Amino acid sequence: MVYVNYYLTMMKIAIIEQFQYRVAYYFYTFGMIAEPLIYLVVWTTIANAGGGVAGGMLAGAFAAYYIVWTLVRTMNISFTPFGWEDRIRMGQLTSMLLKPIHPIHSDLAFFGGEKIPNIIMWLPIAVVLSLIFHPIFSPSALGIIVFFISIWLAFIIRTIALWLLGMITFWTTRVSAIFDLYFALELILSGRLVPLSLLPQWTQNISLFLPFQWTFNFPIETIAGNYSISQLLFGLGMQIVWIAAGSVALQFFWKRAIQQFTSVGN
Amino acid sequence: MAEIIHVQNLKKYYSIPIRGEGLKESIRSLFFRQMREVRAIDDISFSLEEGEIVGFLGPNGAGKTSTLKTLSGLLHPSGGEVKTLGYVPWQREPNFLRQITLVMGNRNQLQWDIPALDSFELNRAIYNIPRAQFVQLRDELMELLELKDLAQKPIRNLSLGERMKMELVGSLLHQPKILFLDEPTLGLDVSMQRKIREFIAEYNRRYGAAVLLTSHYMADVEALCKRVIIIHHGKIIFTGGLTDLANRFSSHKTITITFIEAPEHIEDYGEITERNENTIKMRVNKNEIAAVSASLFQKFQISDITIEEPPIEDVIDTLFSAKDQMLEQTTDGIR
């Protein structure tokens, strides 16, 4: 009950904060659409040039993929590992550590709260993009249910993954090169840059054993693709496995990380 | 009174990298890293009782903040034993964290972009405070600090003093049993400092919370603390009352005399520190104070006289200088 109350309050605060800076919010929303719009235009053009098909995918399938992409990308946003250095230096972590609640709940609740207005904003954007690009959608009822579960599980996986990455800052600072490498791998192996089905088979095989595709490609394909019931359930299972494994790793490293915390000058 | 903080042989050592200046040293440090051990807390022991307000004093870098952070569970010590409210602080058990608060004068813990009322609401949820109790205490604290009109302004739009007052309210909503206050009046004007001091004293009186306070403003310490702990280079060099401190470490008292006519050869009686027309302030050796006073009354026409302990800043300054000299002598001896 304490956690439910905390999550609801923090989510409310996240929404209030988001509306505090209206112009920033409009720009943010525009930025969120710009990236998939570029991919969408490029792939639709390629498909249309190839008689309506590219890499076995129809132009309408690309449209479906990237329209859902916009929402999944929003759901993927969590506390960046680049932010840990400031969080430690500016004393924000000190403040979080004094509270009788694990700091990861603060991030989950805050970034989770931010998503609610974003989901609402996404609906008219999706309608406009659909009118322009004519996506092909044929999701099953189960696919739609799994989609709404999987986008939240994707958010949890990514939060844990980025927390684990960011915690390197406790041992050494200026590790942005490692973070950049991680994001490059994620860009390719998650399905963010191109749908995974367009990548070579060996790349798809590797991505099966990494967390990336379960945060991006899988939620998109639950409604944009033609997943069978077993594929949908397997995907959900994989998300749960990654959350469980990530939580264990997080607990292990967090205990050691806060022992490194010197809080000097903060 | 029950003991609520027990510190035994506490140590906190940091290993920090050191490097000479210039490009050559910079390249060398890529391959050969030199470390230096800094003893922020060096084997200290003390205790605090329920409801006590204790001043924790020392110059910058003495180890005050490190101690406060260790006692509140932020830092893992290098050695020693600490029990705060019966808990080992760095195990950071939620029940422990619910009973303490740490306020730092130079840090903001409330949400920057939203009004304080919303931030307080978050604290209510974090500490699971029943609504009625929360509203009553919040309003009571805000009234004490005269904050009612500011409650709906975003934190970023408040002045430094207003922010600090809001920080205090936010930090006390869960009625902590121990307040760790690290320079709570830092950078505030005299009037705001006084208000904060009065508030801390009132909170302590109403709720019986213990307070461990660090401050460079002696007015804070004199107004609030019956007992002080003085730390220097990570070691405790004094524990006791302020009067005790002055008695032990000051060899002089200050006499302020107002003469009816300007006196002559007054410097024979002591070291003159201030002169303003017929009023003279002078430092006189403690052992000679009675004789000097009697002699002054005999030889001059005096309209007013006060004898005071020297300012506590001076006493502490003398103490630190003496300890530094001792340390230098010891180090010279080792060499």
Coordinates of C-alpha atoms in Angstrom, one line a residue:
Chain A
M1 CA 0.0 0.0 0.0
V2 CA 2.9 2.3 0.8
Y3 CA 4.4 1.7 -2.6
V4 CA 1.0 2.2 -4.4
N5 CA 0.6 5.5 -2.6
Y6 CA 4.2 6.5 -3.4
Y7 CA 3.9 5.6 -7.0
L8 CA 0.7 7.5 -7.5
T9 CA 2.0 10.6 -5.8
M10 CA 5.3 10.6 -7.7
M11 CA 3.5 10.0 -11.0
K12 CA 1.3 12.9 -10.3
I13 CA 4.3 15.1 -9.5
A14 CA 6.0 13.9 -12.8
I15 CA 2.9 15.1 -14.7
I16 CA 2.8 18.4 -12.9
E17 CA 6.5 19.0 -13.6
Q18 CA 6.1 18.1 -17.3
F19 CA 3.4 20.7 -17.7
Q20 CA 5.4 23.3 -15.8
Y21 CA 7.4 24.0 -19.0
R22 CA 4.9 23.9 -21.8
V23 CA 7.2 25.0 -24.6
A24 CA 9.8 22.4 -23.6
Y25 CA 7.0 19.8 -23.7
Y26 CA 5.9 20.7 -27.2
F27 CA 9.5 20.5 -28.5
Y28 CA 10.0 17.2 -26.7
T29 CA 6.9 15.8 -28.4
F30 CA 8.0 17.1 -31.8
G31 CA 11.5 15.5 -31.2
M32 CA 9.9 12.2 -30.4
I33 CA 8.1 12.2 -33.8
A34 CA 10.9 13.5 -35.9
E35 CA 13.1 10.4 -35.6
P36 CA 10.5 7.7 -36.6
L37 CA 9.2 10.0 -39.3
I38 CA 12.6 10.1 -41.0
Y39 CA 12.9 6.2 -40.8
L40 CA 9.3 6.0 -42.0
V41 CA 9.9 8.2 -45.0
V42 CA 13.1 6.5 -45.9
W43 CA 11.7 3.0 -45.7
T44 CA 8.4 3.8 -47.4
T45 CA 10.4 5.4 -50.3
I46 CA 12.6 2.3 -50.6
A47 CA 9.6 0.0 -50.5
N48 CA 7.7 2.0 -53.1
A49 CA 10.8 2.1 -55.3
G50 CA 10.9 -1.7 -55.0
G51 CA 7.3 -2.2 -56.1
G52 CA 5.9 -1.7 -52.6
V53 CA 8.2 -4.2 -50.8
A54 CA 11.6 -3.9 -49.1
G55 CA 13.3 -6.8 -47.4
G56 CA 10.1 -8.8 -47.5
M57 CA 8.1 -6.0 -45.8
L58 CA 5.3 -4.1 -47.4
A59 CA 5.3 -0.2 -47.2
G60 CA 2.2 -0.5 -45.0
A61 CA 4.0 -2.8 -42.7
F62 CA 6.8 -0.3 -42.3
A63 CA 4.2 2.4 -41.6
A64 CA 2.6 0.2 -38.9
Y65 CA 6.1 -0.6 -37.4
Y66 CA 7.2 3.1 -37.1
I67 CA 3.8 4.4 -35.9
V68 CA 3.9 2.0 -33.0
W69 CA 7.6 2.8 -32.7
T70 CA 6.8 6.3 -31.6
L71 CA 4.9 5.1 -28.5
V72 CA 7.3 2.3 -27.7
R73 CA 10.2 4.8 -27.9
T74 CA 8.4 7.1 -25.4
M75 CA 7.8 4.1 -23.1
N76 CA 11.6 3.3 -23.3
I77 CA 12.7 6.6 -21.8
S78 CA 14.2 6.2 -18.4
F79 CA 16.9 7.8 -16.3
T80 CA 20.1 8.1 -18.5
P81 CA 23.4 6.6 -17.3
F82 CA 25.0 10.0 -18.2
G83 CA 22.9 11.5 -15.5
W84 CA 24.5 9.6 -12.6
E85 CA 27.6 11.8 -12.5
D86 CA 25.5 14.9 -11.9
R87 CA 23.2 13.0 -9.6
I88 CA 26.1 12.2 -7.4
R89 CA 27.9 15.5 -7.7
M90 CA 24.9 17.7 -7.1
G91 CA 23.9 15.8 -4.0
Q92 CA 20.6 14.4 -5.4
L93 CA 21.6 10.9 -4.6
T94 CA 22.3 11.9 -1.0
S95 CA 18.8 13.1 -0.8
M96 CA 17.4 9.9 -2.3
L97 CA 19.5 7.7 0.0
L98 CA 18.0 9.4 3.1
K99 CA 14.5 8.2 2.1
P100 CA 13.2 4.9 3.4
I101 CA 12.5 3.7 -0.2
H102 CA 15.0 2.4 -2.8
P103 CA 15.9 5.2 -5.2
I104 CA 15.0 3.0 -8.2
H105 CA 11.4 3.4 -7.3
S106 CA 11.8 7.2 -7.6
D107 CA 12.9 6.7 -11.2
L108 CA 10.3 4.1 -12.1
A109 CA 7.5 6.2 -10.7
F110 CA 8.7 9.5 -12.0
F111 CA 9.5 8.4 -15.6
G112 CA 6.4 6.2 -15.5
G113 CA 4.3 9.2 -14.6
E114 CA 5.7 11.2 -17.5
K115 CA 4.5 8.5 -19.9
I116 CA 0.8 9.1 -19.2
P117 CA 0.5 12.4 -20.9
N118 CA 2.8 11.1 -23.6
I119 CA 0.5 8.2 -24.3
I120 CA -2.5 10.5 -24.5
M121 CA -0.5 12.8 -26.9
W122 CA 0.5 9.8 -29.0
L123 CA -3.1 8.9 -29.9
P124 CA -3.8 11.9 -32.2
I125 CA -0.2 11.7 -33.6
A126 CA -0.8 8.0 -34.5
V127 CA -4.1 8.9 -36.2
V128 CA -2.5 11.7 -38.3
L129 CA 0.5 9.4 -39.3
S130 CA -2.0 6.6 -40.2
L131 CA -3.9 8.9 -42.5
I132 CA -0.7 9.9 -44.3
F133 CA 1.1 6.5 -44.4
H134 CA -1.7 3.9 -44.5
P135 CA -0.3 1.3 -42.1
I136 CA -1.3 -2.3 -42.3
F137 CA -2.5 -3.5 -38.9
S138 CA -4.1 -6.8 -38.1
P139 CA -3.4 -7.4 -34.4
S140 CA -5.2 -10.1 -32.5
A141 CA -7.1 -9.3 -29.3
L142 CA -4.3 -11.1 -27.3
G143 CA -1.7 -9.1 -29.3
I144 CA -3.3 -5.8 -28.1
I145 CA -3.4 -7.0 -24.5
V146 CA 0.2 -8.2 -24.6
F147 CA 1.2 -4.9 -26.2
F148 CA -0.1 -2.8 -23.3
I149 CA 1.6 -5.1 -20.8
S150 CA 4.9 -5.4 -22.8
I151 CA 5.4 -1.6 -23.1
W152 CA 5.5 -1.3 -19.3
L153 CA 7.7 -4.4 -18.9
A154 CA 10.0 -2.9 -21.6
F155 CA 10.2 0.3 -19.5
I156 CA 11.2 -1.7 -16.4
I157 CA 13.8 -3.7 -18.3
R158 CA 15.4 -0.6 -19.7
T159 CA 15.3 1.2 -16.4
I160 CA 17.1 -1.6 -14.7
A161 CA 19.6 -2.0 -17.6
L162 CA 20.4 1.7 -17.6
W163 CA 20.7 1.8 -13.8
L164 CA 23.2 -1.1 -14.0
L165 CA 25.2 0.8 -16.6
G166 CA 25.0 4.1 -14.8
M167 CA 26.2 2.5 -11.6
I168 CA 29.7 2.2 -13.1
T169 CA 29.9 5.9 -12.1
F170 CA 30.3 4.8 -8.5
W171 CA 33.7 3.2 -9.4
T172 CA 34.9 5.5 -12.1
T173 CA 33.7 8.7 -13.6
R174 CA 33.9 9.9 -17.2
V175 CA 32.7 6.6 -18.7
S176 CA 30.6 8.1 -21.4
A177 CA 32.5 6.1 -24.0
I178 CA 31.1 2.9 -22.5
F179 CA 27.6 4.3 -22.5
D180 CA 27.9 5.4 -26.1
L181 CA 29.0 1.8 -27.1
Y182 CA 26.0 0.4 -25.2
F183 CA 23.6 2.8 -27.0
A184 CA 25.1 2.0 -30.4
L185 CA 24.5 -1.8 -29.8
E186 CA 21.0 -1.1 -28.5
L187 CA 20.2 1.0 -31.6
I188 CA 21.0 -1.8 -33.9
L189 CA 20.0 -4.9 -31.9
S190 CA 16.8 -3.5 -30.4
G191 CA 14.9 -2.8 -33.7
R192 CA 15.0 0.9 -33.1
L193 CA 17.0 1.7 -36.3
V194 CA 15.5 -0.9 -38.5
P195 CA 13.0 -3.8 -37.9
L196 CA 15.0 -6.8 -36.6
S197 CA 13.6 -9.0 -39.4
L198 CA 15.6 -6.9 -41.9
L199 CA 18.9 -7.7 -40.2
P200 CA 21.1 -10.8 -41.1
Q201 CA 20.0 -14.0 -39.5
W202 CA 23.2 -14.2 -37.3
T203 CA 22.4 -10.8 -35.9
Q204 CA 18.9 -11.8 -35.1
N205 CA 20.2 -14.9 -33.4
I206 CA 22.5 -12.8 -31.2
S207 CA 19.8 -10.4 -30.3
L208 CA 17.6 -13.2 -29.0
F209 CA 20.0 -13.6 -26.0
L210 CA 20.3 -9.9 -25.3
P211 CA 17.8 -7.6 -23.5
F212 CA 17.5 -5.0 -26.3
Q213 CA 14.9 -6.5 -28.6
W214 CA 12.5 -7.2 -25.6
T215 CA 12.4 -3.5 -25.0
F216 CA 11.7 -2.4 -28.5
N217 CA 11.2 -4.9 -31.4
F218 CA 9.0 -7.2 -29.3
P219 CA 6.4 -4.7 -28.1
I220 CA 6.1 -3.2 -31.6
E221 CA 5.6 -6.5 -33.3
T222 CA 2.9 -7.6 -30.8
I223 CA 0.5 -5.3 -32.8
A224 CA 2.4 -4.4 -35.9
G225 CA 3.6 -7.9 -36.7
N226 CA 1.8 -11.2 -37.0
Y227 CA 2.9 -12.9 -33.9
S228 CA 1.4 -16.3 -32.9
I229 CA 0.1 -16.9 -29.4
S230 CA 3.2 -18.8 -28.5
Q231 CA 5.4 -16.0 -29.8
L232 CA 3.5 -13.5 -27.8
L233 CA 3.7 -15.5 -24.6
F234 CA 7.4 -16.4 -25.2
G235 CA 8.1 -12.7 -25.6
L236 CA 6.4 -11.8 -22.3
G237 CA 8.2 -14.7 -20.6
M238 CA 11.6 -13.3 -21.9
Q239 CA 10.7 -9.9 -20.6
I240 CA 9.9 -11.3 -17.2
V241 CA 13.2 -13.3 -17.2
W242 CA 15.2 -10.2 -18.0
I243 CA 13.4 -8.2 -15.2
A244 CA 14.2 -11.0 -12.8
A245 CA 17.8 -11.4 -13.8
G246 CA 18.3 -7.6 -13.9
S247 CA 16.8 -7.2 -10.4
V248 CA 19.2 -9.8 -9.0
A249 CA 22.1 -8.1 -10.6
L250 CA 20.9 -4.7 -9.5
Q251 CA 20.6 -5.8 -5.9
F252 CA 24.1 -7.3 -6.0
F253 CA 25.8 -4.3 -7.5
W254 CA 23.8 -1.7 -5.7
K255 CA 25.0 -3.0 -2.3
R256 CA 28.5 -2.7 -3.5
A257 CA 28.0 0.6 -5.3
I258 CA 26.7 2.5 -2.2
Q259 CA 29.7 1.3 -0.2
Q260 CA 31.8 3.2 -2.8
F261 CA 29.7 6.3 -2.4
T262 CA 31.8 9.0 -0.8
S263 CA 29.3 11.8 -0.9
V264 CA 32.2 14.2 -0.6
G265 CA 31.2 17.8 -0.5
N266 CA 27.5 16.9 -1.0
Chain B
M1 CA 17.9 10.1 29.4
A2 CA 18.4 7.2 27.0
E3 CA 21.4 7.2 24.7
I4 CA 20.3 7.4 21.1
I5 CA 23.6 7.8 19.3
H6 CA 26.6 5.7 20.3
V7 CA 29.9 6.1 18.4
Q8 CA 32.9 4.1 19.3
N9 CA 36.3 4.4 17.6
L10 CA 34.8 5.6 14.3
K11 CA 37.1 5.9 11.4
K12 CA 36.6 7.1 7.9
Y13 CA 39.6 7.1 5.6
Y14 CA 39.5 8.1 1.9
S15 CA 42.0 7.1 -0.7
I16 CA 42.5 10.0 -3.1
P17 CA 44.6 10.1 -6.2
I18 CA 47.4 12.7 -6.2
R19 CA 49.3 14.0 -9.2
G20 CA 52.0 16.6 -9.7
E21 CA 51.4 19.5 -12.0
G22 CA 52.1 19.7 -15.7
L23 CA 51.9 17.5 -18.8
K24 CA 54.7 15.2 -17.8
E25 CA 53.1 14.3 -14.5
S26 CA 49.8 13.9 -16.2
I27 CA 51.2 11.3 -18.6
R28 CA 53.1 9.6 -15.8
S29 CA 49.9 9.3 -13.8
L30 CA 48.3 7.3 -16.6
F31 CA 50.7 4.4 -15.8
F32 CA 51.7 5.0 -12.2
R33 CA 48.9 6.1 -10.0
Q34 CA 49.8 7.6 -6.6
M35 CA 47.2 7.5 -3.8
R36 CA 47.1 9.4 -0.6
E37 CA 45.1 8.4 2.5
V38 CA 43.0 11.1 4.0
R39 CA 41.7 10.5 7.5
A40 CA 38.4 12.4 7.5
I41 CA 37.4 10.7 10.8
D42 CA 40.2 9.4 12.9
D43 CA 39.1 7.2 15.8
I44 CA 36.4 9.2 17.5
S45 CA 34.0 8.2 20.2
F46 CA 31.0 10.1 21.6
S47 CA 27.3 9.7 22.4
L48 CA 24.1 11.7 22.3
E49 CA 21.1 11.4 24.5
E50 CA 17.4 11.7 23.7
G51 CA 16.3 15.3 23.3
E52 CA 19.8 16.8 23.5
I53 CA 21.0 19.5 21.2
V54 CA 24.8 19.2 20.6
G55 CA 27.0 21.4 18.6
F56 CA 29.5 19.6 16.4
L57 CA 32.2 22.2 15.7
G58 CA 35.4 22.3 13.7
P59 CA 37.1 24.2 10.9
N60 CA 36.4 23.3 7.2
G61 CA 37.6 19.7 6.4
A62 CA 37.7 18.7 10.1
G63 CA 35.4 15.7 9.6
K64 CA 32.1 17.2 10.7
T65 CA 30.0 16.5 7.6
S66 CA 31.6 13.0 7.1
T67 CA 30.6 12.2 10.7
L68 CA 27.0 13.4 10.1
K69 CA 26.8 11.4 6.9
T70 CA 28.1 8.3 8.6
L71 CA 25.6 8.6 11.4
S72 CA 22.8 9.1 9.0
G73 CA 23.8 6.0 6.9
L74 CA 25.2 7.7 3.8
L75 CA 28.8 6.7 4.3
H76 CA 30.3 3.3 5.2
P77 CA 33.0 3.8 7.7
S78 CA 36.5 2.4 7.5
G79 CA 36.3 1.1 11.1
G80 CA 34.6 1.4 14.4
E81 CA 31.1 1.0 15.8
V82 CA 28.0 3.2 15.4
K83 CA 24.5 2.7 16.7
T84 CA 22.0 5.4 15.9
L85 CA 18.6 4.7 17.5
G86 CA 19.9 1.1 17.9
Y87 CA 20.5 0.6 14.2
V88 CA 23.7 0.3 12.3
P89 CA 23.2 3.4 10.1
W90 CA 24.9 2.2 6.9
Q91 CA 22.6 -0.9 6.7
R92 CA 20.0 1.8 5.9
E93 CA 17.0 -0.1 7.2
P94 CA 13.7 1.7 6.3
N95 CA 12.7 1.9 10.0
F96 CA 15.9 3.7 10.8
L97 CA 15.6 6.1 7.9
R98 CA 12.0 6.9 9.0
Q99 CA 13.3 8.3 12.3
I100 CA 16.1 10.6 11.2
T101 CA 16.6 13.6 9.0
L102 CA 19.6 15.3 7.5
V103 CA 19.4 18.9 6.4
M104 CA 22.3 20.5 4.6
G105 CA 22.4 24.2 4.3
N106 CA 23.9 24.1 0.8
R107 CA 21.7 21.4 -0.7
N108 CA 18.1 21.4 -1.9
Q109 CA 16.1 18.3 -1.2
L110 CA 12.7 19.5 -2.4
Q111 CA 11.5 19.2 -6.0
W112 CA 12.8 22.4 -7.7
D113 CA 10.1 23.1 -10.2
I114 CA 6.9 22.6 -8.2
P115 CA 5.4 24.3 -5.2
A116 CA 6.5 23.1 -1.8
L117 CA 3.0 21.8 -1.0
D118 CA 3.4 19.2 -3.8
S119 CA 6.9 18.2 -2.5
F120 CA 5.5 17.8 1.0
E121 CA 2.8 15.6 -0.4
L122 CA 5.5 13.3 -1.8
N123 CA 7.1 13.1 1.6
R124 CA 3.8 12.2 3.1
A125 CA 3.6 9.2 0.6
I126 CA 7.3 8.2 1.2
Y127 CA 6.9 8.2 5.0
N128 CA 3.3 6.9 4.9
I129 CA 2.1 9.7 7.2
P130 CA -1.6 9.5 8.0
R131 CA -3.3 12.4 6.2
A132 CA -4.8 14.2 9.2
Q133 CA -1.5 14.1 11.1
F134 CA 0.3 15.3 8.0
V135 CA -1.9 18.3 7.5
Q136 CA -1.9 19.3 11.1
L137 CA 1.9 19.1 11.4
R138 CA 2.6 20.7 8.0
D139 CA 0.3 23.7 8.9
E140 CA 1.8 24.0 12.3
L141 CA 5.4 24.0 11.0
M142 CA 4.6 26.4 8.2
E143 CA 2.9 28.8 10.7
L144 CA 5.9 28.6 13.0
L145 CA 8.2 29.6 10.1
E146 CA 5.7 32.1 8.6
L147 CA 5.5 30.3 5.3
K148 CA 1.8 30.2 4.6
D149 CA 1.9 32.8 1.8
L150 CA 4.8 31.0 0.0
A151 CA 3.3 27.5 -0.1
Q152 CA 2.1 27.7 -3.7
K153 CA 5.2 29.2 -5.2
P154 CA 7.6 26.8 -7.0
I155 CA 10.7 26.2 -4.9
R156 CA 13.0 27.8 -7.6
N157 CA 11.2 31.1 -7.1
L158 CA 11.9 31.3 -3.4
S159 CA 14.8 33.2 -1.8
L160 CA 17.6 31.3 -0.1
G161 CA 16.2 31.8 3.4
E162 CA 12.6 30.9 2.3
R163 CA 14.0 27.8 0.7
M164 CA 15.8 26.7 3.8
K165 CA 12.7 27.2 5.9
M166 CA 10.7 25.0 3.4
E167 CA 13.5 22.4 3.5
L168 CA 13.2 22.3 7.3
V169 CA 9.4 21.8 7.1
G170 CA 9.8 19.1 4.5
S171 CA 12.5 17.3 6.6
L172 CA 10.4 17.3 9.7
L173 CA 7.0 16.2 8.4
H174 CA 7.7 12.6 9.5
Q175 CA 8.6 13.8 13.0
P176 CA 12.2 12.4 13.1
K177 CA 13.7 11.6 16.5
I178 CA 17.1 12.8 15.4
L179 CA 17.9 15.9 13.3
F180 CA 21.3 16.1 11.7
L181 CA 21.7 19.7 10.7
D182 CA 24.7 20.6 8.6
E183 CA 25.1 24.4 8.5
P184 CA 21.4 25.1 8.4
T185 CA 21.9 28.9 8.5
L186 CA 24.6 29.0 5.9
G187 CA 24.4 32.2 3.8
L188 CA 21.3 33.5 5.5
D189 CA 20.9 37.1 6.9
V190 CA 21.0 37.7 10.6
S191 CA 17.2 37.9 11.0
M192 CA 16.6 34.7 9.1
Q193 CA 19.4 32.9 11.1
R194 CA 17.6 33.9 14.3
K195 CA 14.2 32.6 13.0
I196 CA 15.7 29.3 12.0
R197 CA 17.4 29.0 15.5
E198 CA 14.2 29.8 17.3
F199 CA 12.4 27.2 15.2
I200 CA 15.0 24.5 15.9
A201 CA 14.7 25.2 19.6
E202 CA 10.9 25.2 19.5
Y203 CA 10.8 21.9 17.5
N204 CA 13.2 20.4 20.0
R205 CA 11.1 21.6 22.9
R206 CA 7.8 20.4 21.4
Y207 CA 8.8 17.0 20.0
G208 CA 11.8 16.1 22.2
A209 CA 14.0 15.4 19.1
A210 CA 17.7 15.2 19.5
V211 CA 19.8 17.6 17.3
L212 CA 23.4 17.3 16.2
L213 CA 24.2 20.6 14.6
T214 CA 27.2 21.8 12.7
S215 CA 27.6 25.5 12.2
H216 CA 30.3 28.1 11.6
Y217 CA 28.0 30.7 13.2
M218 CA 28.7 30.7 16.9
A219 CA 25.4 32.5 17.6
D220 CA 23.7 29.3 16.5
V221 CA 25.8 27.2 18.8
E222 CA 25.4 29.6 21.8
A223 CA 21.7 29.9 21.4
L224 CA 21.0 26.2 20.9
C225 CA 23.7 24.0 22.4
K226 CA 24.4 23.2 26.0
R227 CA 27.1 20.8 24.9
V228 CA 29.6 20.9 22.1
I229 CA 31.9 18.4 20.5
I230 CA 34.9 19.9 18.8
I231 CA 36.6 18.0 16.0
H232 CA 39.9 18.9 14.4
H233 CA 41.8 16.9 11.7
G234 CA 39.3 14.1 12.3
K235 CA 39.9 13.8 16.0
I236 CA 37.7 15.0 18.9
I237 CA 39.6 17.6 20.9
F238 CA 36.9 18.7 23.3
T239 CA 33.6 17.5 24.6
G240 CA 31.6 19.6 27.1
G241 CA 29.7 22.7 27.8
L242 CA 30.5 26.1 26.3
T243 CA 31.3 27.6 29.7
D244 CA 33.6 24.7 30.3
L245 CA 35.3 25.4 27.0
A246 CA 35.9 29.0 27.8
N247 CA 37.2 28.2 31.3
R248 CA 39.6 25.6 30.0
F249 CA 40.9 27.2 26.9
S250 CA 40.8 30.9 27.6
S251 CA 43.3 32.6 29.9
H252 CA 41.6 36.0 29.5
K253 CA 38.3 37.8 30.1
T254 CA 37.1 40.9 28.4
I255 CA 36.3 44.0 30.5
T256 CA 34.3 46.9 29.0
I257 CA 34.5 50.0 31.0
T258 CA 32.8 53.4 30.5
F259 CA 34.7 56.2 32.2
I260 CA 33.2 59.5 33.2
E261 CA 36.4 61.2 32.0
A262 CA 39.0 59.9 29.5
P263 CA 41.5 57.8 31.5
E264 CA 45.3 58.0 31.3
H265 CA 47.7 55.1 31.3
I266 CA 44.9 52.7 31.1
E267 CA 47.1 50.3 29.0
D268 CA 48.9 49.3 32.2
Y269 CA 45.9 47.3 33.2
G270 CA 45.5 45.0 30.2
E271 CA 45.6 44.7 26.4
I272 CA 43.2 47.3 24.8
T273 CA 41.2 45.8 22.0
E274 CA 38.8 48.6 21.3
R275 CA 38.6 52.3 22.2
N276 CA 35.6 54.5 21.6
E277 CA 35.7 57.9 23.4
N278 CA 35.3 57.1 27.1
T279 CA 34.5 53.4 26.5
I280 CA 37.4 51.0 26.5
K281 CA 37.4 47.2 25.9
M282 CA 40.4 45.3 27.2
R283 CA 41.7 41.7 27.6
V284 CA 42.8 40.9 31.1
N285 CA 44.3 37.8 32.5
K286 CA 41.7 35.7 34.3
N287 CA 43.8 35.4 37.5
E288 CA 44.2 39.2 37.7
I289 CA 40.6 40.2 36.9
A290 CA 39.5 40.9 40.6
A291 CA 42.6 42.9 41.3
V292 CA 42.4 44.9 38.1
S293 CA 38.7 45.7 38.6
A294 CA 39.3 46.9 42.2
S295 CA 42.2 49.0 41.1
L296 CA 40.2 50.6 38.3
F297 CA 37.4 51.6 40.7
Q298 CA 40.0 53.1 43.0
K299 CA 41.8 55.2 40.4
F300 CA 39.1 56.2 38.0
Q301 CA 35.5 57.5 38.0
I302 CA 33.6 54.7 36.3
S303 CA 30.0 55.0 35.1
D304 CA 29.7 51.3 33.8
I305 CA 31.7 48.1 33.8
T306 CA 31.0 44.6 32.4
I307 CA 33.2 41.6 32.6
E308 CA 32.6 38.9 30.0
E309 CA 34.0 35.6 28.8
P310 CA 35.8 36.1 25.5
P311 CA 33.8 35.4 22.3
I312 CA 33.5 31.7 21.8
E313 CA 34.9 32.1 18.3
D314 CA 38.2 33.4 19.9
V315 CA 38.3 30.5 22.3
I316 CA 37.8 27.9 19.6
D317 CA 40.3 29.7 17.4
T318 CA 42.9 29.6 20.2
L319 CA 42.1 25.9 20.7
F320 CA 42.6 25.1 17.0
S321 CA 45.9 27.1 16.8
A322 CA 47.2 25.4 19.9
K323 CA 46.4 22.0 18.4
D324 CA 47.9 22.9 15.0
Q325 CA 51.1 23.9 16.8
M326 CA 51.2 20.7 18.8
L327 CA 50.7 18.7 15.6
E328 CA 53.5 20.6 13.8
Q329 CA 55.8 19.9 16.8
T330 CA 54.9 16.2 16.8
T331 CA 55.5 16.0 13.1
D332 CA 58.8 17.8 13.5
G333 CA 59.7 15.3 16.2
I334 CA 59.1 12.4 13.9
R335 CA 61.2 13.9 11.2

